CSV table of C-alpha atoms in Angstrom, one decimal:
chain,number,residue,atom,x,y,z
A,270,UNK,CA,32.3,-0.3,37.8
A,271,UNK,CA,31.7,0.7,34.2
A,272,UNK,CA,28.5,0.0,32.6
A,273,UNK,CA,29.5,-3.2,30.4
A,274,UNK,CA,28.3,-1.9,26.6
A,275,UNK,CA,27.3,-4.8,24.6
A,276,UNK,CA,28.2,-3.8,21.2
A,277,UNK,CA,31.6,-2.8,21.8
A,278,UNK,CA,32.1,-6.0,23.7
A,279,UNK,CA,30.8,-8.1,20.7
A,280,UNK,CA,32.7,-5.5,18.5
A,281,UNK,CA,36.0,-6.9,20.1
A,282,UNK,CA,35.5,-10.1,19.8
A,283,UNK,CA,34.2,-11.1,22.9
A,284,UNK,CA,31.6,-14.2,23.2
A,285,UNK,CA,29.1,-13.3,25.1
A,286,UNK,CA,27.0,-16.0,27.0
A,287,UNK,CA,23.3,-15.6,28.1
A,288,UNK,CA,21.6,-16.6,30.9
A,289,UNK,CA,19.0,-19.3,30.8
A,290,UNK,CA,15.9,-20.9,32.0
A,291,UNK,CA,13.1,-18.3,34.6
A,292,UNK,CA,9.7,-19.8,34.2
A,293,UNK,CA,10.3,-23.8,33.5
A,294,UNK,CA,12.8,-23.8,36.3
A,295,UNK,CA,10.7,-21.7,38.6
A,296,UNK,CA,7.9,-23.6,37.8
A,297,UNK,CA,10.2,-27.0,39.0
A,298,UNK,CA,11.0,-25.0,42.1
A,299,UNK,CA,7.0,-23.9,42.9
A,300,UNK,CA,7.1,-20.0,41.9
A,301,UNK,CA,5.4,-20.4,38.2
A,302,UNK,CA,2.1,-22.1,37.5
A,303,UNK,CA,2.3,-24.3,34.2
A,304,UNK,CA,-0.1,-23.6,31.6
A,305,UNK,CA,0.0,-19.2,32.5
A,306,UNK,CA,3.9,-19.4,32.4
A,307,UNK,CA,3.3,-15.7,33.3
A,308,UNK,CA,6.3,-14.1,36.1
A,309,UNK,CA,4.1,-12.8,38.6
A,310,UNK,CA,6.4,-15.0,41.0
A,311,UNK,CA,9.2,-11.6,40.6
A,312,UNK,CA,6.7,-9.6,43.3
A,313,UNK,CA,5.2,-12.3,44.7
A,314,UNK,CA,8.4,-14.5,45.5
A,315,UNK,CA,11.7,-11.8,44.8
A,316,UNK,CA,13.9,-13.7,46.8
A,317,UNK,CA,13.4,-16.6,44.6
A,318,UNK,CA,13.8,-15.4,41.5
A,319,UNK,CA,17.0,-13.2,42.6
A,320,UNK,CA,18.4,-16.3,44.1
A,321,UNK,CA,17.8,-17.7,40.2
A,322,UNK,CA,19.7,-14.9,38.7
A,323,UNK,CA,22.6,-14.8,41.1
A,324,UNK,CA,22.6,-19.1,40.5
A,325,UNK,CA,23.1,-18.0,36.3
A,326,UNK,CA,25.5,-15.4,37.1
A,327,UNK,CA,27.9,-17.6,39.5
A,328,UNK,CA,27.5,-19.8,36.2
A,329,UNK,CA,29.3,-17.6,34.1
A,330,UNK,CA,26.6,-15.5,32.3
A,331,UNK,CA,27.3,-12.3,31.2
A,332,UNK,CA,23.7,-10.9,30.5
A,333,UNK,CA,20.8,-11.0,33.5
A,334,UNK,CA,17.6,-10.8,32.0
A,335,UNK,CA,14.3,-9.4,33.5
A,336,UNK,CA,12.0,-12.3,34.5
A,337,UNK,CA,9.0,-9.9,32.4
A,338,UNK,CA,8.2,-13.1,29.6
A,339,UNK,CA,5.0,-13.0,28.3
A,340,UNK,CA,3.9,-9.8,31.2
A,341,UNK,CA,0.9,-8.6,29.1
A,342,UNK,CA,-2.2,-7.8,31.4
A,343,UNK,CA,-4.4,-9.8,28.8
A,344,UNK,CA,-1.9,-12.9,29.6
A,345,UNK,CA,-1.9,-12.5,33.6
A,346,UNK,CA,-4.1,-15.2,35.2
A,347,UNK,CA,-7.3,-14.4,36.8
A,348,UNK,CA,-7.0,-12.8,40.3
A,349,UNK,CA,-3.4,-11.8,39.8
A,350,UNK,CA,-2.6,-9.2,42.3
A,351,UNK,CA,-0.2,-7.4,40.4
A,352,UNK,CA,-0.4,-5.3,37.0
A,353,UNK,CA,2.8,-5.5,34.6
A,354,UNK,CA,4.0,-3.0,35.4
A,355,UNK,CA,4.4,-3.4,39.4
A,356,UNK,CA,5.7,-7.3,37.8
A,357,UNK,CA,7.8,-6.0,35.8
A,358,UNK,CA,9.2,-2.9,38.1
A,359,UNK,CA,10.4,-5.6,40.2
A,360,UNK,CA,11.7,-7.6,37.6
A,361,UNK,CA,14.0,-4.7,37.0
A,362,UNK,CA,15.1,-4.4,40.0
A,363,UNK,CA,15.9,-7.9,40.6
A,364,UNK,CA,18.6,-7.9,37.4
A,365,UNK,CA,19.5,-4.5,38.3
A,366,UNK,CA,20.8,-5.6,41.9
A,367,UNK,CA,22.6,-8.5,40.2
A,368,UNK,CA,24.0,-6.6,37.4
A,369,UNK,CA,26.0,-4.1,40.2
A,370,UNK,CA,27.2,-7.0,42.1
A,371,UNK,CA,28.5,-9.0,39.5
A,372,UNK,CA,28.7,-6.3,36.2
A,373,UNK,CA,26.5,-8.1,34.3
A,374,UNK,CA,24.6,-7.0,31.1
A,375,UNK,CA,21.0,-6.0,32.0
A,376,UNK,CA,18.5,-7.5,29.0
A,377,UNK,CA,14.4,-6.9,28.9
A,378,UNK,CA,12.4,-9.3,27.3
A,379,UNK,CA,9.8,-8.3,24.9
A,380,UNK,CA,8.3,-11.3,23.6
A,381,UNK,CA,4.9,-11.3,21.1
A,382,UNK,CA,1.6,-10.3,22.3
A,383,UNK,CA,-0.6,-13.1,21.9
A,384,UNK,CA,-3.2,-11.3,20.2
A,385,UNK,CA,-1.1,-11.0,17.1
A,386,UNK,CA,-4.0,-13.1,15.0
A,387,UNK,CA,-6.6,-10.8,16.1
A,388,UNK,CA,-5.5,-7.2,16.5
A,389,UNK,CA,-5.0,-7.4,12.7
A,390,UNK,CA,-3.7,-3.2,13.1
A,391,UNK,CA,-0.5,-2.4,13.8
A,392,UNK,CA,-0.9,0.1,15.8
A,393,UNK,CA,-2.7,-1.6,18.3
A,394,UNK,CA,-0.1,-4.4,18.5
A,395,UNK,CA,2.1,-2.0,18.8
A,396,UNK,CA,0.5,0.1,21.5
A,397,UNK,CA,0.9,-3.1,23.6
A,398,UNK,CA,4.7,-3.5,22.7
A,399,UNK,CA,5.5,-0.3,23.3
A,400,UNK,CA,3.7,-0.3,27.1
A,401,UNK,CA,5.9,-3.5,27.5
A,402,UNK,CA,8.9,-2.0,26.8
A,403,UNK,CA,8.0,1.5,28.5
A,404,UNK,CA,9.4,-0.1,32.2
A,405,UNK,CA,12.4,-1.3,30.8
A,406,UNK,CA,13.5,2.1,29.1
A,407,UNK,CA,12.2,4.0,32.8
A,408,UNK,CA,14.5,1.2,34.0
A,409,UNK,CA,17.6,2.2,31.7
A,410,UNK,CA,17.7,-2.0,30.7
A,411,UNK,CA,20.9,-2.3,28.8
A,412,UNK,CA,19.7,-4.5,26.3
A,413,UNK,CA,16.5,-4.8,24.8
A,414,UNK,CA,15.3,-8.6,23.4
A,415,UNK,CA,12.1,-9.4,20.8
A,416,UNK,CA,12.0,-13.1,21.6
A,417,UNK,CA,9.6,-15.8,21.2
A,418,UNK,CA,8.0,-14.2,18.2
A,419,UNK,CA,6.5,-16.5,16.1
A,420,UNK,CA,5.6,-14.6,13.2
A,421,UNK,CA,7.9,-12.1,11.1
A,422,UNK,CA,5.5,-9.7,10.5
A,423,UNK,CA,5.4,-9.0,14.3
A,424,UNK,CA,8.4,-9.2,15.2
A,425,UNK,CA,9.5,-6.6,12.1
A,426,UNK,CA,6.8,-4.5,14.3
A,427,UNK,CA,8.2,-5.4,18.0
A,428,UNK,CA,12.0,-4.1,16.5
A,429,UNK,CA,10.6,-0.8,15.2
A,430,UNK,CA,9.4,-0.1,19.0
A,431,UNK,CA,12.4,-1.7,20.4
A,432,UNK,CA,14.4,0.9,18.3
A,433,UNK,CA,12.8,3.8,19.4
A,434,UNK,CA,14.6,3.1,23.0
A,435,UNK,CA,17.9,3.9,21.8
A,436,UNK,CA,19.2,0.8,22.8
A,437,UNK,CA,21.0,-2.0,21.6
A,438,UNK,CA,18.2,-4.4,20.1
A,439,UNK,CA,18.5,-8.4,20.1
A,440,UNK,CA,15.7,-10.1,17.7
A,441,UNK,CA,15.0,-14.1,17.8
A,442,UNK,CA,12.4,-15.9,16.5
A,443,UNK,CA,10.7,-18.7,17.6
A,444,UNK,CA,10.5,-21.5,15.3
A,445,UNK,CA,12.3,-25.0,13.8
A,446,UNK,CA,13.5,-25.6,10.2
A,447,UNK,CA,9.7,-24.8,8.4
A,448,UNK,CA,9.8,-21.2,9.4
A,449,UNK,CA,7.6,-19.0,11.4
A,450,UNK,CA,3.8,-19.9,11.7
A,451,UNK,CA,2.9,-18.5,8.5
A,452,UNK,CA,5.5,-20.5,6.6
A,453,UNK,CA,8.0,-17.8,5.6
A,454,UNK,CA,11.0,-19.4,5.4
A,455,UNK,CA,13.8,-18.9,7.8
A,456,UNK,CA,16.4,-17.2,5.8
A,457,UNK,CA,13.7,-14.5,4.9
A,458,UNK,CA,12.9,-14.2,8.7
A,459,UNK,CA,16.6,-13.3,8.7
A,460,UNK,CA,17.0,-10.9,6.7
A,461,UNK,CA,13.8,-9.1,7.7
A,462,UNK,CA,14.8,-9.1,11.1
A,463,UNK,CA,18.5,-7.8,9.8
A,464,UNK,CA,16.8,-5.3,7.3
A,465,UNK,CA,14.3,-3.5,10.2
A,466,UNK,CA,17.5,-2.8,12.2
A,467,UNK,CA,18.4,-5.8,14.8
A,468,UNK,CA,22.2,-5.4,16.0
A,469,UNK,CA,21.5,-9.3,16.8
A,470,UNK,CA,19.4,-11.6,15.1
A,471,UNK,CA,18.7,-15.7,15.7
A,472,UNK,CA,16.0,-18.1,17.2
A,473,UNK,CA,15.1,-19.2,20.7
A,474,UNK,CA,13.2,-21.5,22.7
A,475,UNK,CA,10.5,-24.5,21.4
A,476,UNK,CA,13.4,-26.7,20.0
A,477,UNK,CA,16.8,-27.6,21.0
A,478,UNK,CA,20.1,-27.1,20.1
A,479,UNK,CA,20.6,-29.6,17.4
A,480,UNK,CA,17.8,-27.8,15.3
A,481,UNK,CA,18.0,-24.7,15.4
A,482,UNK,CA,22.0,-25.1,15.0
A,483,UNK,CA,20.7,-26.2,11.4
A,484,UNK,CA,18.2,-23.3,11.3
A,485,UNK,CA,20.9,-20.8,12.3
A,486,UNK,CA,23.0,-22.0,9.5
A,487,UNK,CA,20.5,-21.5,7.2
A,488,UNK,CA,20.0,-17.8,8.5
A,489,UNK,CA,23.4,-16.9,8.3
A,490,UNK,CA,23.8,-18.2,4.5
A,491,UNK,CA,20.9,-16.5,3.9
A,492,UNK,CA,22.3,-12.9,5.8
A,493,UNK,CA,25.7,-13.7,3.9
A,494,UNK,CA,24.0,-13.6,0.4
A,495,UNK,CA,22.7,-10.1,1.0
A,496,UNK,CA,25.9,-9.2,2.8
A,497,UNK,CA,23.7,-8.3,6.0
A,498,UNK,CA,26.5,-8.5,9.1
A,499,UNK,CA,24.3,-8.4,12.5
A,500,UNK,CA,25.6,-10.3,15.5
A,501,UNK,CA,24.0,-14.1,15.5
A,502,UNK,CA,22.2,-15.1,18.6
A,503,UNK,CA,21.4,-18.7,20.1
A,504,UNK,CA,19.2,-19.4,23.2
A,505,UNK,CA,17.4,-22.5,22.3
A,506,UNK,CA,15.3,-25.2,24.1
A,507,UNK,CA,16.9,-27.5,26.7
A,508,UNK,CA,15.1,-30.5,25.8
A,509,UNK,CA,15.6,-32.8,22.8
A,510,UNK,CA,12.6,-32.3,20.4
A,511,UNK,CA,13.5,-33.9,16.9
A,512,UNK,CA,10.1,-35.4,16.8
A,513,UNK,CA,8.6,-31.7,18.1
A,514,UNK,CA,5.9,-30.5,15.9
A,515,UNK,CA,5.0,-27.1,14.6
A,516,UNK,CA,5.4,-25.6,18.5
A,517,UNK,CA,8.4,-27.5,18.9
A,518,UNK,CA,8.4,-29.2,22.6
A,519,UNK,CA,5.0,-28.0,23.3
A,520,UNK,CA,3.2,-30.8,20.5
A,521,UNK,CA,5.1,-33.5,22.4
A,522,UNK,CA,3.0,-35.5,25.1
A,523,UNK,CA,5.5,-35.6,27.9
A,524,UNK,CA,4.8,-31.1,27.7
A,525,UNK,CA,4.9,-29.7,29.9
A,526,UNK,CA,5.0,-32.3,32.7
A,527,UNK,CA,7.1,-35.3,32.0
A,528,UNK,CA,9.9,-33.7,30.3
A,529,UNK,CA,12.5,-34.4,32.3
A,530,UNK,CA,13.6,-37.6,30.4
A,531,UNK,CA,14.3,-35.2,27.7
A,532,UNK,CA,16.4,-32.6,29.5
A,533,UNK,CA,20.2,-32.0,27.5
A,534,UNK,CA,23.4,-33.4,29.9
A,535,UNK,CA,26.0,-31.0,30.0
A,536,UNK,CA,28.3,-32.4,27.9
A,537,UNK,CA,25.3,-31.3,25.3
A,538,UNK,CA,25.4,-28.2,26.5
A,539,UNK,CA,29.1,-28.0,25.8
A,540,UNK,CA,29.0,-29.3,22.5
A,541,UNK,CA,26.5,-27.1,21.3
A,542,UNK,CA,28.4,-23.7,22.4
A,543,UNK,CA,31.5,-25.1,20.6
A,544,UNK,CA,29.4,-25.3,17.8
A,545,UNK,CA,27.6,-22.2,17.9
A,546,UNK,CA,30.4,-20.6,18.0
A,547,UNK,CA,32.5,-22.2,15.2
A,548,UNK,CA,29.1,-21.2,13.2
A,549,UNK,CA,29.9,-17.8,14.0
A,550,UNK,CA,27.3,-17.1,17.1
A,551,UNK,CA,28.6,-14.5,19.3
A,552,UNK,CA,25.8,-14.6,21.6
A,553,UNK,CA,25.0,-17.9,23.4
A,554,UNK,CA,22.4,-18.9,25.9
A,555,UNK,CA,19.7,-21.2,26.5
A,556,UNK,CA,15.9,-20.7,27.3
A,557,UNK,CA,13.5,-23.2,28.6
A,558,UNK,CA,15.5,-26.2,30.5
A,559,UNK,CA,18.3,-24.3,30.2
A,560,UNK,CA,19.9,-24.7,34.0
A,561,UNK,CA,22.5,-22.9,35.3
A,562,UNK,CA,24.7,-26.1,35.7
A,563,UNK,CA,24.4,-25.8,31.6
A,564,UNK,CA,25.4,-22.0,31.3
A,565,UNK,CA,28.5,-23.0,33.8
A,566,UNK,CA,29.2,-25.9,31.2
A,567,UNK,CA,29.0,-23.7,28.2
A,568,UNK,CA,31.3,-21.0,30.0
A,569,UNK,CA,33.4,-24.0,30.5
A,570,UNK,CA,33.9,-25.5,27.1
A,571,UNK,CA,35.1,-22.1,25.7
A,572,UNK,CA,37.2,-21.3,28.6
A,573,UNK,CA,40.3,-21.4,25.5
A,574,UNK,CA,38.5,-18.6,23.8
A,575,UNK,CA,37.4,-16.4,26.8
A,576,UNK,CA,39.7,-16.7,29.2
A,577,UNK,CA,38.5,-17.2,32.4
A,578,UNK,CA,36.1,-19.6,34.0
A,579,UNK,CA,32.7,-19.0,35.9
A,580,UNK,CA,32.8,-18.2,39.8
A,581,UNK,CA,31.0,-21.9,39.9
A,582,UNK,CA,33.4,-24.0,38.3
A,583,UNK,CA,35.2,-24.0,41.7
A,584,UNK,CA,33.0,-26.8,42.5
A,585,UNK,CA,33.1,-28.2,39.0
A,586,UNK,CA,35.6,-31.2,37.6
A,587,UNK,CA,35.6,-29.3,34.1
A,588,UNK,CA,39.0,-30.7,33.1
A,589,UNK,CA,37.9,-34.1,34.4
A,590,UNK,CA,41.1,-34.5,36.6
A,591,UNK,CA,39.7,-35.6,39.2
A,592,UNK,CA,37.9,-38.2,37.5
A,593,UNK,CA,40.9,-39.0,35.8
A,594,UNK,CA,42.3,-39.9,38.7
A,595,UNK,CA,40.0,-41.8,39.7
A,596,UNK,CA,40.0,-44.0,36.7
A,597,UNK,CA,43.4,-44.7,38.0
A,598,UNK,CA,42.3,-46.1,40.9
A,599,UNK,CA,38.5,-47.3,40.6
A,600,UNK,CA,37.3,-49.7,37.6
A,601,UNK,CA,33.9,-48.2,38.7
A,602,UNK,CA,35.3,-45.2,37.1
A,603,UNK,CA,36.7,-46.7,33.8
A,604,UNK,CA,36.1,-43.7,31.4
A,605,UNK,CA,35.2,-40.9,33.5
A,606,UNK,CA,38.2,-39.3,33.2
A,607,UNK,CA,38.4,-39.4,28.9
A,608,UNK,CA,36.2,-36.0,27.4
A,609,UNK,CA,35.4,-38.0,24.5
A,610,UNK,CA,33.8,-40.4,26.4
A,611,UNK,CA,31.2,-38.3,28.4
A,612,UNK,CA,30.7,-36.0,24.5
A,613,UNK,CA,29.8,-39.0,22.4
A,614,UNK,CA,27.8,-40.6,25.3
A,615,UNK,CA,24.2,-41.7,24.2
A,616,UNK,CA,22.5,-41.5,27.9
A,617,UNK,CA,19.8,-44.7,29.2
A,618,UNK,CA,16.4,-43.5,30.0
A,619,UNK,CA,16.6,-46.3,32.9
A,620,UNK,CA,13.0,-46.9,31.7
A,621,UNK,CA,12.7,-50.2,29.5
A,622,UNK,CA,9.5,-48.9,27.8
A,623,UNK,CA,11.1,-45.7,26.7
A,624,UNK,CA,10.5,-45.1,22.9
A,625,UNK,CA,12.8,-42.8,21.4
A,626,UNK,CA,10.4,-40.7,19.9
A,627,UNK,CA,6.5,-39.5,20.3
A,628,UNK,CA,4.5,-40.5,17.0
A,629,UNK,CA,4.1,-37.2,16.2
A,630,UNK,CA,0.8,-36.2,14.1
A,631,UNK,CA,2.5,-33.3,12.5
A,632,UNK,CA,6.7,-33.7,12.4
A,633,UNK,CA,8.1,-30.6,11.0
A,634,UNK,CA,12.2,-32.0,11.7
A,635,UNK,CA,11.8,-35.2,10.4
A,636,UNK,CA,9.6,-36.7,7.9
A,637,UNK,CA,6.4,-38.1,9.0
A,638,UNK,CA,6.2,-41.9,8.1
A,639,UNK,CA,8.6,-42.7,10.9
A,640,UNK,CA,6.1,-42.2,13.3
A,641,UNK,CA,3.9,-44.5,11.3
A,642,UNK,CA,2.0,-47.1,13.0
């Protein structure tokens, strides 16, 4: 099989679609403790988190990324058995297997260091970037991605080391419509991210898809103004946040337990990769909450642009003709069968006390005296 080469797919037009959630949904599944969120689980449990990557790649993904977020030994919990590197050496391996059986794009996470506010030199956040992304170069990872970066400055850092690897380098920040945690406003964080050399550049994670579709169109007029032309990237949250605060879904009170309620439907799914894409976004995933059953629906819904459907969607009614049928048959079914239907649906909590929103102290999507008491 040849080795699939990002760029020149992207280059031809192709849309390529990333996988999605590792530590939320392994933490649903009992392999990831809440509150570390670290991926110890890849020695500890392999089978479980390979089982997760072939689940994403049955879905349709294209890209298989090493389960390595936030593997910093300063962020491993006490009396982990495992340094990152032995964590992430398997985490390689894991994506590599998958990757040969079903010729997907290998990606390494490199995400921020956690220590950003303290190690005020950069060459010692850097030090710990580069260690990071050591395993994945040994590794030959096809595809190297500075995520969940909260601050510019950093992540301008993280791409300098991700450049040195030769390879092609993905940048996203982490952060809604106010910018990154210093303030600097989103289009800038563009075009810094553009300007230190990212082939692709976007957000990901803390808020969904409705937001950061706004923040992403904010980053590409920005990126058009100064006629920068890197790929755009989407992988946002699964969960609807519009009353998030500055940390998106993690200032909400159902985080990190209670969420559920929350989680996007696939039909969401859909209509967000139909409108990433008529955005221009050329690279579309998901990241926390983000299920496989929502890469498959995503794969589905441009199915007219890439031509072909995932191995999954065997066992999936994407057309709706067999609930069209039914419709036919069943009033139980009245509007099952209609697309239209199931995309403009407004789904029931099934909880009478639901509020739509959390009275957030500190909105940063909406403005504040809505969540006035």
């Amino acid at each position: 099989m040849v080795k699939p080469n990002l760029l020149e797919r992207l280059a031809a037009g192709e849309v390529i679609i990333g996988d999605g959630s590792y530590a939320v949904t392994l933490e649903k599944r009992g392999y990831v403790k809440a509150g570390s969120w670290t991926p110890e689980a890849a020695p500890e449990h392999p089978g479980a988190v390979e089982q997760l990557a072939v689940e994403f790649s049955r879905a349709g993904a294209d890209v298989t990324q090493t389960f390595s977020f936030w593997c910093h030994e300063s962020s491993l919990p006490k009396g982990c058995k495992y340094t990152c590197d032995q964590i992430n050496q398997v985490s390689c391996d894991i994506a590599k297997k998958i990757a040969k059986k079903y010729g997907t794009i290998t990606a390494g996470g490199l995400s921020q260091t956690g220590n950003f506010a303290k190690w005020t030199a950069k060459e010692t956040v850097q030090k710990d970037l580069r260690r990071a992304v050591a395993i994945l170069v040994k590794n030959d990872i096809d595809l190297i991605i500075c995520e969940y970066f909260r601050n510019i400055k950093e992540m301008e850092w993280a791409i300098e080391i991700a450049l040195e690897t030769g390879k092609p380098v993905a940048a996203t920040m982490c952060m809604g419509p106010t910018g990154d945690e210093e303030g600097v406003p989103v289009g800038e964080c563009a075009i810094r991210m553009a300007k230190a050399g990212a082939n692709l550049v976007g957000v990901n994670c803390l808020f969904d898809h409705n937001i950061l579709l706004d923040v992403m169109r904010d980053m590409k007029s920005a990126l058009d103004l100064f006629n920068l032309k890197p790929y755009l990237m989407m992988q946002p949250l699964g969960f609807m946040v519009p009353d998030g605060g500055n940390y998106g879904w993690v200032n909400v009170p159902e985080f990190p337990f209670a969420c559920e309620p929350r989680q996007i439907t696939r039909w969401e799914a859909r209509k967000f990769a139909r409108e990433a894409y008529d955005l221009g976004v050329r690279y579309i995933g998901g990241c926390c909450g983000f299920e496989p059953y929502h890469i498959r629906a995503m794969c589905e819904e441009l199915r007219d642009i890439r031509g072909k459907l995932p191995e999954s969607s065997d066992k999936s009614d994407y057309d709706l003709s067999l609930h069209g049928s039914l419709e036919e048959s069943f009033e139980r079914y009245k509007n099952k069968g209609s697309e239209k239907w199931w995309k403009e649906m407004a789904p029931s909590t099934g909880r009478p006390m639901s509020t739509p929103f959390c009275r957030q102290a500190d909105p940063v999507t909406v403005h504040k005296a809505i969540f006035k008491k």
